[in-house]
PDB file of C-alpha atoms in Angstrom:
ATOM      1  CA  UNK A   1       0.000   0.000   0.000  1.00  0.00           C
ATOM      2  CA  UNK A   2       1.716   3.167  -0.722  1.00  0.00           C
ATOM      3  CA  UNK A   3       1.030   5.625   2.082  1.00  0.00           C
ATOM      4  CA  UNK A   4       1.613   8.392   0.258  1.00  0.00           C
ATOM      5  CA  UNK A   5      -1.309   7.989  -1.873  1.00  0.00           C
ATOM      6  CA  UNK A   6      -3.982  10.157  -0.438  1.00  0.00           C
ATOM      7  CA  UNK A   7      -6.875   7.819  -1.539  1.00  0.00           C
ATOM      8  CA  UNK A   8      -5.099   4.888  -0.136  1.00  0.00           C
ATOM      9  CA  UNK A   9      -4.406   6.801   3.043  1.00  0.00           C
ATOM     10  CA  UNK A  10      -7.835   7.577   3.112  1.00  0.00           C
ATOM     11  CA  UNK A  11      -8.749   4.029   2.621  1.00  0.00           C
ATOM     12  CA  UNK A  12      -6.488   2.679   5.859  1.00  0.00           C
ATOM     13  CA  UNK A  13      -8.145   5.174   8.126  1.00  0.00           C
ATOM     14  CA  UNK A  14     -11.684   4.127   7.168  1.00  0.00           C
ATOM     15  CA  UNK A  15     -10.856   0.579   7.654  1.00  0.00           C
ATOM     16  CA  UNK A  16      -8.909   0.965  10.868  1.00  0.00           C
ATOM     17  CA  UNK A  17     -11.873   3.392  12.030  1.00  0.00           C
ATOM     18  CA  UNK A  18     -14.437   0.825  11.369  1.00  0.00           C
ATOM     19  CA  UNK A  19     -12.109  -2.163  13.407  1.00  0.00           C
ATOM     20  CA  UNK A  20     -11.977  -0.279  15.944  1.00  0.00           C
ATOM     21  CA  UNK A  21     -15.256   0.829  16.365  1.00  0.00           C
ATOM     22  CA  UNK A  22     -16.404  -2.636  16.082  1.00  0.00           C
ATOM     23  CA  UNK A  23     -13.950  -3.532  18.973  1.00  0.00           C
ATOM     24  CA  UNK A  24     -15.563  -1.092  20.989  1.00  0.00           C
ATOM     25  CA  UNK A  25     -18.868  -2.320  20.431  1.00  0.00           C
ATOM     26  CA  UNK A  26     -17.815  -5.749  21.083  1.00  0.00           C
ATOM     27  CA  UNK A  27     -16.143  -5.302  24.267  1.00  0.00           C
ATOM     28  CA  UNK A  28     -19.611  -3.331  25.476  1.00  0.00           C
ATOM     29  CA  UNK A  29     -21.644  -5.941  24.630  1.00  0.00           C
ATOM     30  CA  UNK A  30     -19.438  -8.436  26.026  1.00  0.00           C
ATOM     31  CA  UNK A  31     -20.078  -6.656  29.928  1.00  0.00           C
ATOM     32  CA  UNK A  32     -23.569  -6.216  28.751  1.00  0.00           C
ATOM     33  CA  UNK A  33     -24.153  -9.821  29.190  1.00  0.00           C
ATOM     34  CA  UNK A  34     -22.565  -9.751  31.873  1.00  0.00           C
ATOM     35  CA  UNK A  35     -24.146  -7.158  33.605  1.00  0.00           C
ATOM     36  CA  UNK A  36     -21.305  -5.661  34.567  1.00  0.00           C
ATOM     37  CA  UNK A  37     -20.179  -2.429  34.302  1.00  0.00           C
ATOM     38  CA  UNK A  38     -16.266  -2.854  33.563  1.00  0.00           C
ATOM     39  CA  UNK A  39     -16.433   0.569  31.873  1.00  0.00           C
ATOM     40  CA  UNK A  40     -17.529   2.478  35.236  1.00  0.00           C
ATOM     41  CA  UNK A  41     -20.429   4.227  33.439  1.00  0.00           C
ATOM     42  CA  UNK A  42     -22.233   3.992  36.678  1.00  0.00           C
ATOM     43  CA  UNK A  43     -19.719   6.330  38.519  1.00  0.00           C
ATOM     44  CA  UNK A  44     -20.029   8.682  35.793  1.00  0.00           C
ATOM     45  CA  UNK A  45     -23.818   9.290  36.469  1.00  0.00           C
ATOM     46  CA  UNK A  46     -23.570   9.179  39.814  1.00  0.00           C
ATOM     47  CA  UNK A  47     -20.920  12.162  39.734  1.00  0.00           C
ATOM     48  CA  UNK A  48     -22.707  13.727  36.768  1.00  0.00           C
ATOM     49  CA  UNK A  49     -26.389  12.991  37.446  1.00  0.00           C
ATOM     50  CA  UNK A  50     -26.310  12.449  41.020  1.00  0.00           C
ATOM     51  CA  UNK A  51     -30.124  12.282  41.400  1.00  0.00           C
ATOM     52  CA  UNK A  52     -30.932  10.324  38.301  1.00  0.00           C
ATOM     53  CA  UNK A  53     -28.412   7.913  39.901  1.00  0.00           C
ATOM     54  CA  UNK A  54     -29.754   7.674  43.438  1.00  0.00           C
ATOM     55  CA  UNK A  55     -33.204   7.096  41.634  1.00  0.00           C
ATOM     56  CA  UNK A  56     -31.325   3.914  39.774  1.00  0.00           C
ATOM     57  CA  UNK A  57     -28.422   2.499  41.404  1.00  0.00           C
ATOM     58  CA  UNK A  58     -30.657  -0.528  42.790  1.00  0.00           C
ATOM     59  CA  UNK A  59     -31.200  -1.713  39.451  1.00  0.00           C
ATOM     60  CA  UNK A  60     -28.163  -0.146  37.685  1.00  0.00           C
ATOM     61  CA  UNK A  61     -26.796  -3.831  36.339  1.00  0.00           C
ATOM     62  CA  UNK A  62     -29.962  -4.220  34.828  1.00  0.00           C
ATOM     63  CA  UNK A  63     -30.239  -1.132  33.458  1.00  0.00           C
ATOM     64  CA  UNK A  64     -27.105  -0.919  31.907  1.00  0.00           C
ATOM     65  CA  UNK A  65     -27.773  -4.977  30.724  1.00  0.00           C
ATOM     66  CA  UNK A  66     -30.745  -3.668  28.822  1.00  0.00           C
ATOM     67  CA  UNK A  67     -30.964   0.154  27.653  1.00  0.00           C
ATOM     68  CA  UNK A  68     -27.518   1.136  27.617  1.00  0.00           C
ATOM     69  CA  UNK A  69     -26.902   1.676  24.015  1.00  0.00           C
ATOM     70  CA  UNK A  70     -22.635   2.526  23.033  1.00  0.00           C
ATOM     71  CA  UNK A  71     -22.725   3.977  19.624  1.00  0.00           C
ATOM     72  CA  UNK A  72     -18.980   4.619  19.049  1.00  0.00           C
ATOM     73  CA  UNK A  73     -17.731   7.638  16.855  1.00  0.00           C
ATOM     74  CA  UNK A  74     -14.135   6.991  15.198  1.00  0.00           C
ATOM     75  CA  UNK A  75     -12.334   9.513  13.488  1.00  0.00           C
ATOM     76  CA  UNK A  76      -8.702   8.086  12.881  1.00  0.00           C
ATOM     77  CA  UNK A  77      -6.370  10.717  11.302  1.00  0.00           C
ATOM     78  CA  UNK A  78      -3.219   9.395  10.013  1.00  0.00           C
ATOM     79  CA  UNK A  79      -0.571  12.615  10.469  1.00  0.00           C
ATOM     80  CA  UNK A  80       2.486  10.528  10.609  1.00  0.00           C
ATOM     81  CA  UNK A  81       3.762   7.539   8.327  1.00  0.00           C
ATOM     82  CA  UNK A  82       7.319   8.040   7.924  1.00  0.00           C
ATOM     83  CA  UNK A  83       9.908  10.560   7.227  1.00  0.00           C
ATOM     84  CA  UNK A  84      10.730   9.701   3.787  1.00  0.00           C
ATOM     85  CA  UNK A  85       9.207  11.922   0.656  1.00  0.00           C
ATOM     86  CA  UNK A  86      10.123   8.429  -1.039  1.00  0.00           C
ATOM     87  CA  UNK A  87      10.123   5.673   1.272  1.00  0.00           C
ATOM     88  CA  UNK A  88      12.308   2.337   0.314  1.00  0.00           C
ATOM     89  CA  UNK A  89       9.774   0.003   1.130  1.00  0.00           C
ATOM     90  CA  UNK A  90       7.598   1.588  -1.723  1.00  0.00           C
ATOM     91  CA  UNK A  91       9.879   1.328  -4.030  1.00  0.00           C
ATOM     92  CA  UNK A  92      10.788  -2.115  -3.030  1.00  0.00           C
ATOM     93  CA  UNK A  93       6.788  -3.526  -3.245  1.00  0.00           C
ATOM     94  CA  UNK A  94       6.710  -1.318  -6.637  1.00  0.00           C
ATOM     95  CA  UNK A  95       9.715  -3.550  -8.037  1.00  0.00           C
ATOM     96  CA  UNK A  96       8.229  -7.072  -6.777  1.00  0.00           C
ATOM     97  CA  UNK A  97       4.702  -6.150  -7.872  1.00  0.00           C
ATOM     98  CA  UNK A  98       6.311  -4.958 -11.720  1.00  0.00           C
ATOM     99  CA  UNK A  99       8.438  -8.432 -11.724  1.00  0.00           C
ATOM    100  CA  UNK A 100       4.806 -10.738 -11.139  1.00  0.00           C
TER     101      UNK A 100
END
């Protein structure tokens, strides 16, 4: 893949945006069956929400089981992939791809 390419670039952050947003959404539904809340979302409402939290921390596994929804939002930006204007690796996939 040459890097340098702005549509490939462009390319390798969609992909890596939508792995990792599917990792996300994995590991939350993997302490959604659970019922546990490995993510501390709990302690987040209680400091943020403090009375919406006393009104639900009985039931809070439950809650969070059932109507927590995670939609993730990934926005990978790619500033950095190298210090070369004309990396050697390019040149050396270019060669091997020309000789098949």
């Amino acid at each position: 893949m040459n890097v340098t390419d702005v549509e490939s670039l462009n390319a390798l952050e969609k992909s890596l945006e939508n792995q990792l947003a599917d990792r996300i959404s994995s590991a939350f539904d993997a302490t959604k069956r659970m019922k546990s809340d490995a993510f501390q979302l709990g302690n987040y409402l209680k400091w943020r929400y403090p009375q919406t939290w006393n009104r639900n921390k009985t039931e809070w596994r439950q809650l969070y089981a059932e109507r927590v929804i995670v939609e993730p939002d990934v926005n990978i930006t790619i500033k950095w992939y190298g210090t070369a204007e004309k990396p050697e690796w390019n040149r050396i996939l270019s060669a091997k791809e020309k000789s098949e």
